[in-house]
Short mmCIF file of C-alpha atoms and ligand atoms in Angstrom, two decimals:
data_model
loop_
_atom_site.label_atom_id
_atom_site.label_comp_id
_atom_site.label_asym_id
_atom_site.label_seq_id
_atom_site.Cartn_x
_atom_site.Cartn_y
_atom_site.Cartn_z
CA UNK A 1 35.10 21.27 49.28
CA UNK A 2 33.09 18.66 47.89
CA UNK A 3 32.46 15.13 49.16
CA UNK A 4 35.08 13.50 46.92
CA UNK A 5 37.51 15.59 48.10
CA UNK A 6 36.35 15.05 51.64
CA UNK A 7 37.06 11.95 51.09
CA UNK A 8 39.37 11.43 49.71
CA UNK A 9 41.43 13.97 51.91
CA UNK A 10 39.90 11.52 55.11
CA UNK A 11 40.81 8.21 53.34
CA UNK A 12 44.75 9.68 52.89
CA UNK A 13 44.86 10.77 56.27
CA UNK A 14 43.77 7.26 57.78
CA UNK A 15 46.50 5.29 55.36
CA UNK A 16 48.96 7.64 56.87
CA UNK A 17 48.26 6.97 60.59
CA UNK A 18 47.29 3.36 59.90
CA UNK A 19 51.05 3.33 58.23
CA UNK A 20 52.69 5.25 61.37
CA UNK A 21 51.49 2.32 64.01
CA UNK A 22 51.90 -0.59 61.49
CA UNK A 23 48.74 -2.11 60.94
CA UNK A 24 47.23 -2.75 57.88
CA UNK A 25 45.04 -0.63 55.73
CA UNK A 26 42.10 -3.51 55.85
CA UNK A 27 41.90 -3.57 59.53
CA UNK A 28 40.57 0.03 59.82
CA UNK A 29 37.03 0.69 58.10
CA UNK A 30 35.19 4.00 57.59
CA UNK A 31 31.47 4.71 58.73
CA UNK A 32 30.07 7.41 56.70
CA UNK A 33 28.33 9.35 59.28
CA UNK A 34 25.19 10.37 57.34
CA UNK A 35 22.80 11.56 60.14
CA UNK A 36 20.74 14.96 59.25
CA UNK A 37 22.29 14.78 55.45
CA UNK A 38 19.82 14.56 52.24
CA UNK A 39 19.71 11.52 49.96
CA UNK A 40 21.58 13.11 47.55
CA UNK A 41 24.64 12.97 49.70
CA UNK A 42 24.64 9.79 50.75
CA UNK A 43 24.11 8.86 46.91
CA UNK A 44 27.13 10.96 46.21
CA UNK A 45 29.02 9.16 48.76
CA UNK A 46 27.82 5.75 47.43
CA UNK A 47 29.29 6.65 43.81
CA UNK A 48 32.46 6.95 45.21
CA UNK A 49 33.02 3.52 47.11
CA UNK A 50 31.04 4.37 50.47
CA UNK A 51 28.97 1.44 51.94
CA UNK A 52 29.21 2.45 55.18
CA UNK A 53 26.69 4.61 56.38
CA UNK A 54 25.96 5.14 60.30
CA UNK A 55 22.76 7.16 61.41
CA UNK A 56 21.35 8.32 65.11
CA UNK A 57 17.92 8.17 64.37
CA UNK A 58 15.35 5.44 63.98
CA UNK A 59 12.87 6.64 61.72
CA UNK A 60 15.87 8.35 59.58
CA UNK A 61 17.60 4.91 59.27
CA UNK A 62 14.34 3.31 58.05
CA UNK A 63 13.84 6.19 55.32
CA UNK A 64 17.18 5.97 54.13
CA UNK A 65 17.63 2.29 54.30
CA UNK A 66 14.08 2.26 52.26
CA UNK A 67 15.30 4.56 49.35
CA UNK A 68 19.31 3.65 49.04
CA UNK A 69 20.79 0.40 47.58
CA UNK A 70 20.68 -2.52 48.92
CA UNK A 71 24.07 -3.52 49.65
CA UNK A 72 24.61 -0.69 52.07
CA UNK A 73 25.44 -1.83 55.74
CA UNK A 74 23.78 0.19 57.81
CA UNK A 75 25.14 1.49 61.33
CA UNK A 76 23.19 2.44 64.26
CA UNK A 77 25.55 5.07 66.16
CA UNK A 78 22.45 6.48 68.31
CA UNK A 79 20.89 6.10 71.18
CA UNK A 80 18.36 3.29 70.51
CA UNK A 81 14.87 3.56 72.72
CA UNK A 82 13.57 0.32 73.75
CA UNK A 83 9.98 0.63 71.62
CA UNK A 84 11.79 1.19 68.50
CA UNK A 85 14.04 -1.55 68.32
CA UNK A 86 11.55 -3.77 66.23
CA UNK A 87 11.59 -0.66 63.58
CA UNK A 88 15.42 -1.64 62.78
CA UNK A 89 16.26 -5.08 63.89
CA UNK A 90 16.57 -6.37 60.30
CA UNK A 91 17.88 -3.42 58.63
CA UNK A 92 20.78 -2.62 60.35
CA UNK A 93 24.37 -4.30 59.82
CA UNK A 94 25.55 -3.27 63.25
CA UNK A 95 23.83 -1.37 66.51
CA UNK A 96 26.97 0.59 68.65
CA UNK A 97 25.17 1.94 71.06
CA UNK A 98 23.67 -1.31 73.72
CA UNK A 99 24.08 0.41 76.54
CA UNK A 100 22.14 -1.74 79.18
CA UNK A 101 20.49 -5.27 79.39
CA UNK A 102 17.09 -3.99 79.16
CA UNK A 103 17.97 -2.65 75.48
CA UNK A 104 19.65 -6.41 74.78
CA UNK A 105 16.86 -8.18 75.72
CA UNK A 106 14.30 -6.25 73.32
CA UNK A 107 16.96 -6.85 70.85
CA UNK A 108 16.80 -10.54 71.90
CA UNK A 109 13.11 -10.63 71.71
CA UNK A 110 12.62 -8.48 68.18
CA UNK A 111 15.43 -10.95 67.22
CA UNK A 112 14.14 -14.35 67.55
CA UNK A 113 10.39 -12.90 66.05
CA UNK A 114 12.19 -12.55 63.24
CA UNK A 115 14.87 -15.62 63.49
CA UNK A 116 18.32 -13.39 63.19
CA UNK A 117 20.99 -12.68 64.77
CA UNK A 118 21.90 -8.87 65.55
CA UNK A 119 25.53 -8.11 66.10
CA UNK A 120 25.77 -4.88 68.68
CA UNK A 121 28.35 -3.33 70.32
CA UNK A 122 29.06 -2.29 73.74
CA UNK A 123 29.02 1.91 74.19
CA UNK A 124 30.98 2.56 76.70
CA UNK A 125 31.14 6.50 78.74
CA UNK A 126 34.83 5.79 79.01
CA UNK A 127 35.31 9.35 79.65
CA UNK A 128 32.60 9.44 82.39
CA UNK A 129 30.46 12.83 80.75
CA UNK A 130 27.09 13.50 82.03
CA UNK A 131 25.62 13.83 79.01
CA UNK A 132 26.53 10.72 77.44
CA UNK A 133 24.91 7.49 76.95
CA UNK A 134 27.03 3.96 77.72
CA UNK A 135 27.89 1.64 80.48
CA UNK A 136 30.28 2.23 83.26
CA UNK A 137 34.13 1.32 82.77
CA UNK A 138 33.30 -0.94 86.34
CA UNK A 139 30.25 -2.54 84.74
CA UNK A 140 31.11 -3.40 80.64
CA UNK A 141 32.81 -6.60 81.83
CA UNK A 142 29.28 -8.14 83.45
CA UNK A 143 27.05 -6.29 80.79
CA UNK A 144 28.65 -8.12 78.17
CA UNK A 145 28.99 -11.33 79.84
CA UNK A 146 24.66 -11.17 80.56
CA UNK A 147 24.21 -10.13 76.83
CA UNK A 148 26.48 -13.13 76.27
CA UNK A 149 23.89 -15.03 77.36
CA UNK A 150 21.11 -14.23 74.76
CA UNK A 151 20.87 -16.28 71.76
CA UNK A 152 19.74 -13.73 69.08
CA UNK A 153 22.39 -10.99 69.68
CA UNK A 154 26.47 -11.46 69.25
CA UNK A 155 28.78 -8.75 71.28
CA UNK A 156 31.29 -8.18 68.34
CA UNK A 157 32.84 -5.28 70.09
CA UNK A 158 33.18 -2.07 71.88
CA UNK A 159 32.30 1.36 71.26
CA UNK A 160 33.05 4.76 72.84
CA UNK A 161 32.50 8.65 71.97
CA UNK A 162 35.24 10.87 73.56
CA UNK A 163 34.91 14.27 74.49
CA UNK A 164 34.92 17.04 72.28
CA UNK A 165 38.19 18.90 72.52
CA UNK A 166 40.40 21.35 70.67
CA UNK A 167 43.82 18.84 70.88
CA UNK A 168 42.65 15.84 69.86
CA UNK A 169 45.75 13.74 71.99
CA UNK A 170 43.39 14.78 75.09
CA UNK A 171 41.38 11.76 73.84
CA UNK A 172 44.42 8.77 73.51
CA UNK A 173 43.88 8.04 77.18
CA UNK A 174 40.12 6.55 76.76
CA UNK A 175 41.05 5.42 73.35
CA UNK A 176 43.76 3.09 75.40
CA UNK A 177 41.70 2.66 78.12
CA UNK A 178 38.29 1.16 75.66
CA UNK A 179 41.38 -1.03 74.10
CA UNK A 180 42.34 -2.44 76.99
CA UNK A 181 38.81 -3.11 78.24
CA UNK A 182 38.70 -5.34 74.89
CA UNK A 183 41.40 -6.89 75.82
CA UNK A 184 40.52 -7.89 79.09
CA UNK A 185 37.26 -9.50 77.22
CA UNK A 186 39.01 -11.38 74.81
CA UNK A 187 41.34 -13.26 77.43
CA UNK A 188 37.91 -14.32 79.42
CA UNK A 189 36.51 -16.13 76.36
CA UNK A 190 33.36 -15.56 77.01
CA UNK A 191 31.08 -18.44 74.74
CA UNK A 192 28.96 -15.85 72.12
CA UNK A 193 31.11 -12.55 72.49
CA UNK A 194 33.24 -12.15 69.48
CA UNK A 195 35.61 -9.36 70.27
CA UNK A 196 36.88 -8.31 67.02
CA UNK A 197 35.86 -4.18 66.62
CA UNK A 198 37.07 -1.60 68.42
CA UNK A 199 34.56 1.61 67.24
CA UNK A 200 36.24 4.87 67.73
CA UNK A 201 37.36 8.26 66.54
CA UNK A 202 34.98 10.82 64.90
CA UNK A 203 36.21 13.42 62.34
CA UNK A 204 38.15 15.78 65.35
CA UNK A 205 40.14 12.21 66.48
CA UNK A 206 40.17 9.50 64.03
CA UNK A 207 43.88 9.32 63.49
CA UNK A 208 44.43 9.25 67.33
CA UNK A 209 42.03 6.48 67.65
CA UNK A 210 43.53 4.72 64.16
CA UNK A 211 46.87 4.74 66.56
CA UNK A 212 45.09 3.01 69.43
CA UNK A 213 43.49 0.43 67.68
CA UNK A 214 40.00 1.37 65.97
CA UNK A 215 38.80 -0.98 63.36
CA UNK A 216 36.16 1.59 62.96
CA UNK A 217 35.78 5.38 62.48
CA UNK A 218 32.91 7.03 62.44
CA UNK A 219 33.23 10.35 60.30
CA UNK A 220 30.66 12.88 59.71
CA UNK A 221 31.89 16.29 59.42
CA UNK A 222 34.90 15.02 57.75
CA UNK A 223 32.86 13.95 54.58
CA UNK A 224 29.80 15.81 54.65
CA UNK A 225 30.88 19.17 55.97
CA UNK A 226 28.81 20.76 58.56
CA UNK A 227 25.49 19.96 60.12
CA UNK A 228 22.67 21.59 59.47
CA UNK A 229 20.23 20.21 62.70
CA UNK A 230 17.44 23.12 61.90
CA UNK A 231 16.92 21.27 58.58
CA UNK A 232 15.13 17.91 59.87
C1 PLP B 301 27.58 12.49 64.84
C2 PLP B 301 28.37 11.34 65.31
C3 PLP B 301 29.62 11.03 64.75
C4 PLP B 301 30.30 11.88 63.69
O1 PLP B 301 30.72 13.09 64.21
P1 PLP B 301 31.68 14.07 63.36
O2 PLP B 301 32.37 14.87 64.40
O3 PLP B 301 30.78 14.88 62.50
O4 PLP B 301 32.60 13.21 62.59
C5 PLP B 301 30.28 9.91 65.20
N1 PLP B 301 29.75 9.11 66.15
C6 PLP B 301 28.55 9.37 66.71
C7 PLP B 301 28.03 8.44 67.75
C8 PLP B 301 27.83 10.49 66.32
O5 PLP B 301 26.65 10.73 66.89
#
């Protein structure tokens, strides 16, 4: 299947779960998840309404950002190292994966060089796996209240990456539980933290996050087909 039809199959299924909780169609939006695909994808995607595109890599992000149109938003899904923060600071709509203070406050500082303001989310190991990057369900209430604190960068949200599994209804639990972490947040009203996304649900789990209250999805396989990592 091609990527229209990937699509256009993904776009269906996310009306039809965004239908079966009773939100509305505009409070869900779809990441592209680009990472490891050619140009000619992404331009492909583009044609047909994408302008959401999320990568994992630095110097990918820059490459793409440097050849593709200007009015895509560009999502940082990865985990970010500390030295190449300044590489992305002012190309990037939104960074998902702040994981710890140390990585705020080089945001902070490549931030105010530049005089912006870099909206991040929280990445959160709700699901506690070894191999995963984020912050502690104990610790994401102080993390974000520190990052509060810094001038150049705005907590809009919260982001998680469940476990791979075969049923994807193994995942509602830490979809609930990330949802319930943000609402904990908002009720603190925290000055500078702007709870208002929720990023979760990859192509095995979207419609199970759609259910639990994502405002974004983050779908690779879904639209692109499969990876191809020996390629880049
Ligand atoms: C690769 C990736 C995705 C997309 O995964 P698919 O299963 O291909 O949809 C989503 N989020 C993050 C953080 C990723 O690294």
């Amino acid at each position: 299947m091609g990527i229209k039809e990937n699509l256009d199959t993904v776009k269906s299924r996310m009306e039809k779960a965004i239908q079966t909780c009773g939100r509305e169609v505009s409070e869900v939006k779809l990441i592209a998840v680009s990472k490891t695909k050619p140009l000619a994808a992404l331009e492909e995607a583009y044609r047909y309404g994408c302008r959401d595109f999320g990568e994992n890599k630095v110097q990918e992000l820059v490459n793409k950002y440097e050849a593709l149109p200007k009015d895509i938003r560009w999502h940082m899904i990865g985990h970010l190292q500390r030295n190449k923060v300044k590489y992305i600071v002012d190309k990037v709509f939104l960074i998902h994966s702040v994981d710890s203070l140390r990585l705020a406050q080089e945001i902070e500082k490549e931030a105010a060089k530049k005089n912006i303001t870099v909206d991040i989310l929280v990445e959160v190991n709700v699901a506690e796996e070894e191999s995963k990057f984020g912050t502690t369900v104990e610790e994401v209430r102080s993390l974000v209240e520190e990052i509060a604190k810094l001038p150049h960068v705005r907590v809009k949200g919260l982001m998680t990456i469940a476990p791979y599994v075969e049923d994807s209804e193994e995942n509602r639990p830490y979809f609930e539980k990330l949802k319930q972490i943000y609402v904990d947040i908002i009720h603190k009203n925290i000055d500078n933290v702007f709870m208002e996304e929720l990023s979760m649900g990859m192509t095995g789990d979207y419609e199970v996050a759609i259910t639990e209250g994502a405002t974004y999805i983050r779908v690779g396989t879904g639209i692109f087909g499969e990876r191809e990592y020996t390629a880049i």
